[in-house]
């Protein structure tokens, strides 16, 4: 069994595994918490919410998975699928600085959602993509900056979403490069991890980018 996802909340460290098991580490003790083996396979991502919830993204095992799972603060498990407004498998969830939860995943028409706590359901925020995209379009990661701008790391490059429109960010020859991870660095700047081109530092204010590869001291791509 391998640890494939980590998340820290309220003094507890949660660990997700390749078998779909969830463990909890607190005060030097590791205990079994929940089993998601009946739902699917490997736990690939977890995110803590400000209310004490733990949002869990899981890979399919024998059957397809739609949606996302949530460990409630009382330790119970709640699954969100088609009946909760989700139409595709979710790969990542992030809470904004204003404590709004967004979830992203697979499909050109089902890649971005927002959680509505008053309805305990999700709403699809996906806008039509303004470019020719790959058949297997998906969002690998996302970051939400202090302005509420949502940055999406996708199979087809870096996307900028502001609730009114979605744009693919111009990164010169790396515009269509697959981006695996993204983090907001402050000052309207981002760090991007690509699948083939190393790290890219993007400054939105100046519309500039800097690539860091093996020649820059990184040991691999």
PDB file of C-alpha atoms in Angstrom:
ATOM      1  CA  UNK A   1       0.000   0.000   0.000  1.00  0.00           C
ATOM      2  CA  UNK A   2       1.353   3.412  -0.966  1.00  0.00           C
ATOM      3  CA  UNK A   3       0.374   6.871   0.290  1.00  0.00           C
ATOM      4  CA  UNK A   4      -0.918   8.843  -2.694  1.00  0.00           C
ATOM      5  CA  UNK A   5      -2.568  11.930  -1.134  1.00  0.00           C
ATOM      6  CA  UNK A   6      -2.153  14.068   1.977  1.00  0.00           C
ATOM      7  CA  UNK A   7      -4.230  16.784   3.602  1.00  0.00           C
ATOM      8  CA  UNK A   8      -3.975  18.598   6.936  1.00  0.00           C
ATOM      9  CA  UNK A   9      -6.958  20.005   8.818  1.00  0.00           C
ATOM     10  CA  UNK A  10      -7.759  20.862  12.436  1.00  0.00           C
ATOM     11  CA  UNK A  11      -4.571  19.345  13.843  1.00  0.00           C
ATOM     12  CA  UNK A  12      -4.997  16.097  11.926  1.00  0.00           C
ATOM     13  CA  UNK A  13      -3.097  14.736   8.950  1.00  0.00           C
ATOM     14  CA  UNK A  14      -5.160  12.594   6.571  1.00  0.00           C
ATOM     15  CA  UNK A  15      -3.469  10.069   4.305  1.00  0.00           C
ATOM     16  CA  UNK A  16      -5.065   8.498   1.229  1.00  0.00           C
ATOM     17  CA  UNK A  17      -3.764   5.260  -0.272  1.00  0.00           C
ATOM     18  CA  UNK A  18      -3.601   3.280  -3.489  1.00  0.00           C
ATOM     19  CA  UNK A  19      -6.329   0.968  -2.175  1.00  0.00           C
ATOM     20  CA  UNK A  20      -8.841   3.721  -1.452  1.00  0.00           C
ATOM     21  CA  UNK A  21      -8.277   3.690   2.315  1.00  0.00           C
ATOM     22  CA  UNK A  22      -8.165   6.835   4.436  1.00  0.00           C
ATOM     23  CA  UNK A  23      -5.941   7.058   7.513  1.00  0.00           C
ATOM     24  CA  UNK A  24      -5.695   9.760  10.174  1.00  0.00           C
ATOM     25  CA  UNK A  25      -2.537  10.836  12.004  1.00  0.00           C
ATOM     26  CA  UNK A  26      -2.838  12.825  15.227  1.00  0.00           C
ATOM     27  CA  UNK A  27      -0.679  13.187  18.347  1.00  0.00           C
ATOM     28  CA  UNK A  28       1.827  10.651  17.071  1.00  0.00           C
ATOM     29  CA  UNK A  29      -0.785   7.955  16.383  1.00  0.00           C
ATOM     30  CA  UNK A  30      -1.893   6.578  13.023  1.00  0.00           C
ATOM     31  CA  UNK A  31      -5.424   5.143  12.879  1.00  0.00           C
ATOM     32  CA  UNK A  32      -7.712   3.832  10.155  1.00  0.00           C
ATOM     33  CA  UNK A  33     -10.463   6.341   9.383  1.00  0.00           C
ATOM     34  CA  UNK A  34     -12.586   5.424   6.353  1.00  0.00           C
ATOM     35  CA  UNK A  35     -12.608   2.911   3.531  1.00  0.00           C
ATOM     36  CA  UNK A  36     -13.578   4.086   0.056  1.00  0.00           C
ATOM     37  CA  UNK A  37     -12.687   0.766  -1.579  1.00  0.00           C
ATOM     38  CA  UNK A  38     -16.298   0.081  -2.565  1.00  0.00           C
ATOM     39  CA  UNK A  39     -16.452   3.411  -4.383  1.00  0.00           C
ATOM     40  CA  UNK A  40     -13.231   3.104  -6.390  1.00  0.00           C
ATOM     41  CA  UNK A  41      -9.491   2.743  -6.344  1.00  0.00           C
ATOM     42  CA  UNK A  42      -6.581   5.019  -5.552  1.00  0.00           C
ATOM     43  CA  UNK A  43      -7.207   8.284  -3.701  1.00  0.00           C
ATOM     44  CA  UNK A  44      -5.419  10.752  -5.962  1.00  0.00           C
ATOM     45  CA  UNK A  45      -6.226  14.090  -4.317  1.00  0.00           C
ATOM     46  CA  UNK A  46      -7.630  15.504  -1.072  1.00  0.00           C
ATOM     47  CA  UNK A  47      -8.440  19.057   0.013  1.00  0.00           C
ATOM     48  CA  UNK A  48      -9.529  20.421   3.382  1.00  0.00           C
ATOM     49  CA  UNK A  49     -12.420  22.852   3.625  1.00  0.00           C
ATOM     50  CA  UNK A  50     -12.736  25.688   6.128  1.00  0.00           C
ATOM     51  CA  UNK A  51     -15.710  23.905   7.731  1.00  0.00           C
ATOM     52  CA  UNK A  52     -13.589  20.872   8.622  1.00  0.00           C
ATOM     53  CA  UNK A  53     -14.683  18.777   5.657  1.00  0.00           C
ATOM     54  CA  UNK A  54     -12.250  16.729   3.601  1.00  0.00           C
ATOM     55  CA  UNK A  55     -12.923  16.547  -0.140  1.00  0.00           C
ATOM     56  CA  UNK A  56     -11.636  13.354  -1.740  1.00  0.00           C
ATOM     57  CA  UNK A  57     -10.947  12.696  -5.437  1.00  0.00           C
ATOM     58  CA  UNK A  58     -10.632   9.047  -6.351  1.00  0.00           C
ATOM     59  CA  UNK A  59      -9.674   7.071  -9.445  1.00  0.00           C
ATOM     60  CA  UNK A  60     -12.056   4.422 -10.782  1.00  0.00           C
ATOM     61  CA  UNK A  61     -11.454   0.758 -10.110  1.00  0.00           C
ATOM     62  CA  UNK A  62     -13.762  -1.625 -11.969  1.00  0.00           C
ATOM     63  CA  UNK A  63     -16.580   0.867 -12.487  1.00  0.00           C
ATOM     64  CA  UNK A  64     -16.564   4.521 -13.649  1.00  0.00           C
ATOM     65  CA  UNK A  65     -16.759   7.235 -10.998  1.00  0.00           C
ATOM     66  CA  UNK A  66     -18.780  10.417 -11.364  1.00  0.00           C
ATOM     67  CA  UNK A  67     -18.303  13.279  -8.935  1.00  0.00           C
ATOM     68  CA  UNK A  68     -16.407  13.586  -5.663  1.00  0.00           C
ATOM     69  CA  UNK A  69     -16.555  12.278  -2.082  1.00  0.00           C
ATOM     70  CA  UNK A  70     -16.599  14.295   1.129  1.00  0.00           C
ATOM     71  CA  UNK A  71     -15.638  13.315   4.640  1.00  0.00           C
ATOM     72  CA  UNK A  72     -17.924  15.375   6.857  1.00  0.00           C
ATOM     73  CA  UNK A  73     -16.597  16.924  10.096  1.00  0.00           C
ATOM     74  CA  UNK A  74     -18.389  14.203  12.076  1.00  0.00           C
ATOM     75  CA  UNK A  75     -16.485  11.499  10.193  1.00  0.00           C
ATOM     76  CA  UNK A  76     -19.319  10.370   7.915  1.00  0.00           C
ATOM     77  CA  UNK A  77     -18.814   9.929   4.172  1.00  0.00           C
ATOM     78  CA  UNK A  78     -20.999  11.737   1.617  1.00  0.00           C
ATOM     79  CA  UNK A  79     -20.781  11.092  -2.136  1.00  0.00           C
ATOM     80  CA  UNK A  80     -21.714  13.753  -4.715  1.00  0.00           C
ATOM     81  CA  UNK A  81     -22.630  12.514  -8.182  1.00  0.00           C
ATOM     82  CA  UNK A  82     -25.124  13.213 -10.939  1.00  0.00           C
ATOM     83  CA  UNK A  83     -27.932  13.824  -8.433  1.00  0.00           C
ATOM     84  CA  UNK A  84     -25.775  16.592  -6.915  1.00  0.00           C
ATOM     85  CA  UNK A  85     -25.101  18.349 -10.211  1.00  0.00           C
ATOM     86  CA  UNK A  86     -21.789  16.709 -11.126  1.00  0.00           C
ATOM     87  CA  UNK A  87     -21.626  15.191 -14.591  1.00  0.00           C
ATOM     88  CA  UNK A  88     -18.013  14.010 -14.708  1.00  0.00           C
ATOM     89  CA  UNK A  89     -15.265  12.623 -12.508  1.00  0.00           C
ATOM     90  CA  UNK A  90     -13.613  15.301 -10.368  1.00  0.00           C
ATOM     91  CA  UNK A  91      -9.818  15.437 -10.190  1.00  0.00           C
ATOM     92  CA  UNK A  92      -9.204  18.450  -7.943  1.00  0.00           C
ATOM     93  CA  UNK A  93     -11.055  20.710  -5.509  1.00  0.00           C
ATOM     94  CA  UNK A  94      -9.867  24.021  -4.068  1.00  0.00           C
ATOM     95  CA  UNK A  95     -11.340  26.598  -1.715  1.00  0.00           C
ATOM     96  CA  UNK A  96     -10.990  30.252  -2.673  1.00  0.00           C
ATOM     97  CA  UNK A  97      -9.744  33.000  -0.308  1.00  0.00           C
ATOM     98  CA  UNK A  98     -13.458  33.831   0.129  1.00  0.00           C
ATOM     99  CA  UNK A  99     -14.167  30.230   1.212  1.00  0.00           C
ATOM    100  CA  UNK A 100     -15.975  29.209  -1.953  1.00  0.00           C
ATOM    101  CA  UNK A 101     -15.256  25.655  -3.037  1.00  0.00           C
ATOM    102  CA  UNK A 102     -14.578  24.867  -6.678  1.00  0.00           C
ATOM    103  CA  UNK A 103     -14.142  21.433  -8.249  1.00  0.00           C
ATOM    104  CA  UNK A 104     -12.627  20.602 -11.616  1.00  0.00           C
ATOM    105  CA  UNK A 105     -12.262  17.514 -13.721  1.00  0.00           C
ATOM    106  CA  UNK A 106     -12.870  15.827 -17.039  1.00  0.00           C
ATOM    107  CA  UNK A 107     -14.560  16.994 -20.259  1.00  0.00           C
ATOM    108  CA  UNK A 108     -14.757  20.200 -22.344  1.00  0.00           C
ATOM    109  CA  UNK A 109     -18.306  20.900 -21.088  1.00  0.00           C
ATOM    110  CA  UNK A 110     -17.938  19.565 -17.532  1.00  0.00           C
ATOM    111  CA  UNK A 111     -14.537  20.785 -16.363  1.00  0.00           C
ATOM    112  CA  UNK A 112     -15.462  23.305 -13.641  1.00  0.00           C
ATOM    113  CA  UNK A 113     -18.061  23.421 -10.852  1.00  0.00           C
ATOM    114  CA  UNK A 114     -18.821  25.434  -7.743  1.00  0.00           C
ATOM    115  CA  UNK A 115     -20.264  24.020  -4.551  1.00  0.00           C
ATOM    116  CA  UNK A 116     -23.433  25.660  -3.209  1.00  0.00           C
ATOM    117  CA  UNK A 117     -23.534  24.922   0.541  1.00  0.00           C
ATOM    118  CA  UNK A 118     -27.103  26.171   0.937  1.00  0.00           C
ATOM    119  CA  UNK A 119     -28.245  23.477  -1.517  1.00  0.00           C
ATOM    120  CA  UNK A 120     -25.525  20.923  -0.725  1.00  0.00           C
ATOM    121  CA  UNK A 121     -25.026  20.560  -4.481  1.00  0.00           C
ATOM    122  CA  UNK A 122     -22.834  21.756  -7.345  1.00  0.00           C
ATOM    123  CA  UNK A 123     -23.439  24.073 -10.289  1.00  0.00           C
ATOM    124  CA  UNK A 124     -21.645  23.729 -13.621  1.00  0.00           C
ATOM    125  CA  UNK A 125     -19.575  26.821 -14.426  1.00  0.00           C
ATOM    126  CA  UNK A 126     -17.938  25.410 -17.573  1.00  0.00           C
ATOM    127  CA  UNK A 127     -17.868  27.846 -20.474  1.00  0.00           C
ATOM    128  CA  UNK A 128     -17.256  26.832 -24.109  1.00  0.00           C
ATOM    129  CA  UNK A 129     -13.534  26.513 -24.800  1.00  0.00           C
ATOM    130  CA  UNK A 130     -12.455  29.157 -27.345  1.00  0.00           C
ATOM    131  CA  UNK A 131      -9.898  26.931 -29.102  1.00  0.00           C
ATOM    132  CA  UNK A 132      -9.572  23.508 -30.670  1.00  0.00           C
ATOM    133  CA  UNK A 133      -8.989  21.194 -27.727  1.00  0.00           C
ATOM    134  CA  UNK A 134      -7.839  17.622 -27.386  1.00  0.00           C
ATOM    135  CA  UNK A 135     -10.401  14.825 -27.260  1.00  0.00           C
ATOM    136  CA  UNK A 136      -9.364  13.937 -23.707  1.00  0.00           C
ATOM    137  CA  UNK A 137      -9.496  17.472 -22.284  1.00  0.00           C
ATOM    138  CA  UNK A 138      -9.295  17.624 -18.494  1.00  0.00           C
ATOM    139  CA  UNK A 139      -8.184  19.853 -15.637  1.00  0.00           C
ATOM    140  CA  UNK A 140      -5.295  18.443 -13.600  1.00  0.00           C
ATOM    141  CA  UNK A 141      -5.051  21.211 -11.016  1.00  0.00           C
ATOM    142  CA  UNK A 142      -6.266  24.721 -10.249  1.00  0.00           C
ATOM    143  CA  UNK A 143      -5.367  27.769  -8.193  1.00  0.00           C
ATOM    144  CA  UNK A 144      -7.574  30.659  -7.096  1.00  0.00           C
ATOM    145  CA  UNK A 145      -5.865  33.977  -6.479  1.00  0.00           C
ATOM    146  CA  UNK A 146      -6.838  36.830  -4.151  1.00  0.00           C
ATOM    147  CA  UNK A 147      -8.947  38.449  -6.880  1.00  0.00           C
ATOM    148  CA  UNK A 148     -11.018  35.316  -7.361  1.00  0.00           C
ATOM    149  CA  UNK A 149      -9.448  34.486 -10.726  1.00  0.00           C
ATOM    150  CA  UNK A 150      -9.413  30.714 -11.289  1.00  0.00           C
ATOM    151  CA  UNK A 151      -6.316  29.330 -13.005  1.00  0.00           C
ATOM    152  CA  UNK A 152      -6.671  25.882 -14.534  1.00  0.00           C
ATOM    153  CA  UNK A 153      -3.804  23.533 -15.334  1.00  0.00           C
ATOM    154  CA  UNK A 154      -5.070  21.422 -18.229  1.00  0.00           C
ATOM    155  CA  UNK A 155      -4.112  18.978 -20.933  1.00  0.00           C
ATOM    156  CA  UNK A 156      -4.168  21.924 -23.374  1.00  0.00           C
ATOM    157  CA  UNK A 157      -2.268  24.575 -21.450  1.00  0.00           C
ATOM    158  CA  UNK A 158      -2.974  27.154 -18.740  1.00  0.00           C
ATOM    159  CA  UNK A 159      -6.495  28.603 -18.610  1.00  0.00           C
ATOM    160  CA  UNK A 160      -7.674  31.822 -16.973  1.00  0.00           C
ATOM    161  CA  UNK A 161     -11.315  31.842 -15.794  1.00  0.00           C
ATOM    162  CA  UNK A 162     -13.029  34.925 -14.347  1.00  0.00           C
ATOM    163  CA  UNK A 163     -16.686  33.744 -14.274  1.00  0.00           C
ATOM    164  CA  UNK A 164     -17.420  35.715 -17.459  1.00  0.00           C
ATOM    165  CA  UNK A 165     -14.960  34.163 -19.893  1.00  0.00           C
ATOM    166  CA  UNK A 166     -12.249  31.566 -20.183  1.00  0.00           C
ATOM    167  CA  UNK A 167      -8.984  32.222 -21.987  1.00  0.00           C
ATOM    168  CA  UNK A 168      -5.936  30.187 -22.785  1.00  0.00           C
ATOM    169  CA  UNK A 169      -2.880  32.061 -21.507  1.00  0.00           C
ATOM    170  CA  UNK A 170      -0.277  32.967 -24.111  1.00  0.00           C
ATOM    171  CA  UNK A 171       2.969  31.271 -23.119  1.00  0.00           C
ATOM    172  CA  UNK A 172       4.608  31.518 -26.525  1.00  0.00           C
ATOM    173  CA  UNK A 173       5.812  28.094 -27.703  1.00  0.00           C
ATOM    174  CA  UNK A 174       4.474  26.543 -24.486  1.00  0.00           C
ATOM    175  CA  UNK A 175       0.882  27.796 -24.869  1.00  0.00           C
ATOM    176  CA  UNK A 176      -0.530  24.356 -25.679  1.00  0.00           C
ATOM    177  CA  UNK A 177       1.851  22.468 -23.378  1.00  0.00           C
ATOM    178  CA  UNK A 178       0.162  20.194 -20.864  1.00  0.00           C
ATOM    179  CA  UNK A 179       0.266  21.774 -17.398  1.00  0.00           C
ATOM    180  CA  UNK A 180       0.163  19.315 -14.515  1.00  0.00           C
ATOM    181  CA  UNK A 181       0.090  21.680 -11.521  1.00  0.00           C
ATOM    182  CA  UNK A 182      -0.346  25.392 -10.784  1.00  0.00           C
ATOM    183  CA  UNK A 183       0.041  27.597  -7.738  1.00  0.00           C
ATOM    184  CA  UNK A 184      -0.604  31.320  -7.252  1.00  0.00           C
ATOM    185  CA  UNK A 185       2.576  33.010  -6.022  1.00  0.00           C
ATOM    186  CA  UNK A 186       1.162  36.449  -5.179  1.00  0.00           C
ATOM    187  CA  UNK A 187       1.563  39.641  -7.167  1.00  0.00           C
ATOM    188  CA  UNK A 188      -0.480  38.128 -10.007  1.00  0.00           C
ATOM    189  CA  UNK A 189       2.259  35.580 -10.651  1.00  0.00           C
ATOM    190  CA  UNK A 190       2.027  31.812 -11.037  1.00  0.00           C
ATOM    191  CA  UNK A 191       4.281  28.787 -10.924  1.00  0.00           C
ATOM    192  CA  UNK A 192       3.388  26.115 -13.472  1.00  0.00           C
ATOM    193  CA  UNK A 193       4.618  22.550 -13.611  1.00  0.00           C
ATOM    194  CA  UNK A 194       4.503  21.152 -17.127  1.00  0.00           C
ATOM    195  CA  UNK A 195       4.647  17.543 -18.266  1.00  0.00           C
ATOM    196  CA  UNK A 196       7.569  18.047 -20.658  1.00  0.00           C
ATOM    197  CA  UNK A 197       9.021  21.555 -20.339  1.00  0.00           C
ATOM    198  CA  UNK A 198      10.002  21.878 -16.678  1.00  0.00           C
ATOM    199  CA  UNK A 199       8.741  24.736 -14.512  1.00  0.00           C
ATOM    200  CA  UNK A 200       7.323  27.966 -15.917  1.00  0.00           C
ATOM    201  CA  UNK A 201       7.029  31.223 -13.957  1.00  0.00           C
ATOM    202  CA  UNK A 202       4.269  33.452 -15.324  1.00  0.00           C
ATOM    203  CA  UNK A 203       3.809  37.162 -14.549  1.00  0.00           C
ATOM    204  CA  UNK A 204       0.353  38.239 -15.638  1.00  0.00           C
ATOM    205  CA  UNK A 205       0.911  41.979 -15.105  1.00  0.00           C
ATOM    206  CA  UNK A 206       3.792  42.014 -17.580  1.00  0.00           C
ATOM    207  CA  UNK A 207       2.543  39.127 -19.745  1.00  0.00           C
ATOM    208  CA  UNK A 208       5.930  37.467 -19.395  1.00  0.00           C
ATOM    209  CA  UNK A 209       7.022  33.905 -18.695  1.00  0.00           C
ATOM    210  CA  UNK A 210      10.302  32.302 -17.693  1.00  0.00           C
ATOM    211  CA  UNK A 211      11.055  28.623 -18.212  1.00  0.00           C
ATOM    212  CA  UNK A 212      13.242  26.655 -15.815  1.00  0.00           C
ATOM    213  CA  UNK A 213      14.581  23.356 -17.152  1.00  0.00           C
ATOM    214  CA  UNK A 214      17.619  21.135 -16.635  1.00  0.00           C
ATOM    215  CA  UNK A 215      19.934  23.964 -17.692  1.00  0.00           C
ATOM    216  CA  UNK A 216      18.401  26.046 -14.868  1.00  0.00           C
ATOM    217  CA  UNK A 217      19.312  23.487 -12.226  1.00  0.00           C
ATOM    218  CA  UNK A 218      16.230  21.272 -12.211  1.00  0.00           C
ATOM    219  CA  UNK A 219      17.218  17.585 -12.212  1.00  0.00           C
ATOM    220  CA  UNK A 220      14.381  16.508 -14.540  1.00  0.00           C
ATOM    221  CA  UNK A 221      11.367  17.750 -16.477  1.00  0.00           C
TER     222      UNK A 221
END
